[in-house]
Amino acid sequence: MDYICNGDKTDNEIYVTTHLCSRENAHKEFELTKKQFKSRTKTLAHHLIQSFVPEEVSFEEAHQVGNELCEKILDGKYEYVLATHIDKDHIHNHIIFNSIDVDEGKVYHSYMDIRNQSDKLCREHNLSVIDQETQKEINEIKRRKFVNWYDWNEDKKGSSFKSKLQFDIDRMIKQSINWQDFLSKMESCGYEIKFGKHIAFRSKNQQRFTRAKTIGVDYTEERIKDRIINKEKEIGNIINFKNNVKAKSSKGYKHWAMKHNLKTATSTLVEIRDKGFNSMEELERRISGISIEKNDLKREFDKLSWEQKRIKEIVKHIKIIINKREHYEGYRKNPNDKIYMMMNRKDIEAYQKSYEEIDIFLKQFPHLKDTALEGLKKKSGKNLFRKLNEHLKELQAKQEEIIKKHSSLATQYDELEHLKVNVNEYLGINKAEKKESVIAVIKKYKRKIDKTVELSHSRKNEIEL
């Protein structure tokens, strides 16, 4: 008890919950319950550990899932202490509960159900579960983890495995002289590499490999090789002298930076012309157009995600309709039979509620109406579940196409925005910040050099005279 409730692991016991007992005297209260019922069991308590994939769950959600698990498996009848440990990458719950209940002193025997209930809750919270068995169509629908837009696109907080992998790949490309050198450097960063149809990486804290292509179009094996070969051709950034400490303290660096900015500005303007833009207005219109296209794709993606979510929700109502149909048919044939209604009220009401939910669903997605109604006419829903599952796969395929288009547009957007920023920096166009343009700085620096040279010639003439 002292270990699982350790303040360093539970944020000073913020993530500790007890039921029917106190935190400090739980073990004593367990013993008193046993004495009260004169229990002969030699087992004082049971200890469960429920672990989550690193960075997949928040502290609060992990604790909530632990509470829900206790409610499911203990039904409010057993004393327990729940503690969520947040001091490790893999957040996990410790649950210690009495081996007998407080109502009748019955010994707990439902061990086999704990894992199933935990998996069920994790699926409901869209958390990972260990699943090694082949599932039937209905179970595949239930456990399907639908695509998450921000997982495909980018992690805004920069904390996911994918965003870290993206950062490390970009960094190693700049440092590598060839493909083998790149692979060696990635291994030095702590990544395990798996080769196959698509190259994949796994860091030491990951359970599964991440295919590099899922990060974006610039991270396939072919594109990484191409980027390594052509990295010298990539256009850099204009250096802002005003905010650059090194430029202020080192004349040598400032001189180099002047030449760098001239070279970068020239490359930028050439690249803008090569891409078919004859003015900055055309470039900005294209950037704005790409932004609109990206937003349209995002809306389409969310629409498909909503349909996937609703199908997953409606499956349970379809099952109820199929299972309770006979009860409802009996009521429909004899609506005035009060005894029948009294005996089957729960099943009849469940059928009616699910029918209403399905009716709402079909109004939301009329293109599924014929499929659903045809499937509901049959005694078994196996064929209907199969068709719904096939439709889910079609939706997911559409999402993957959207992601490819979005990734391609995002790459274009970043390239054009980079060119725009370089030009604006070079010309000193920045409405938010009044600053001297790079051109002005270069001209000023050139005048200073010319003046120094002129002064040097003057002194040389004086010495000769």
CSV table of C-alpha atoms in Angstrom, one decimal, residues 277 279-289 420 424:
chain,number,residue,atom,x,y,z
A,277,PHE,CA,5.4,32.8,-60.8
A,279,SER,CA,5.3,38.2,-59.3
A,280,MET,CA,5.0,38.0,-55.5
A,281,GLU,CA,1.2,38.6,-55.9
A,282,GLU,CA,1.0,35.3,-58.0
A,283,LEU,CA,3.0,33.5,-55.3
A,284,GLU,CA,0.8,34.7,-52.5
A,285,ARG,CA,-2.4,33.8,-54.4
A,286,ARG,CA,-1.1,30.3,-54.8
A,287,ILE,CA,-0.1,30.0,-51.1
A,288,SER,CA,-3.6,31.2,-50.2
A,289,GLY,CA,-5.2,28.7,-52.7
A,420,LYS,CA,8.0,34.1,-49.6
A,424,ASN,CA,10.2,39.5,-47.5
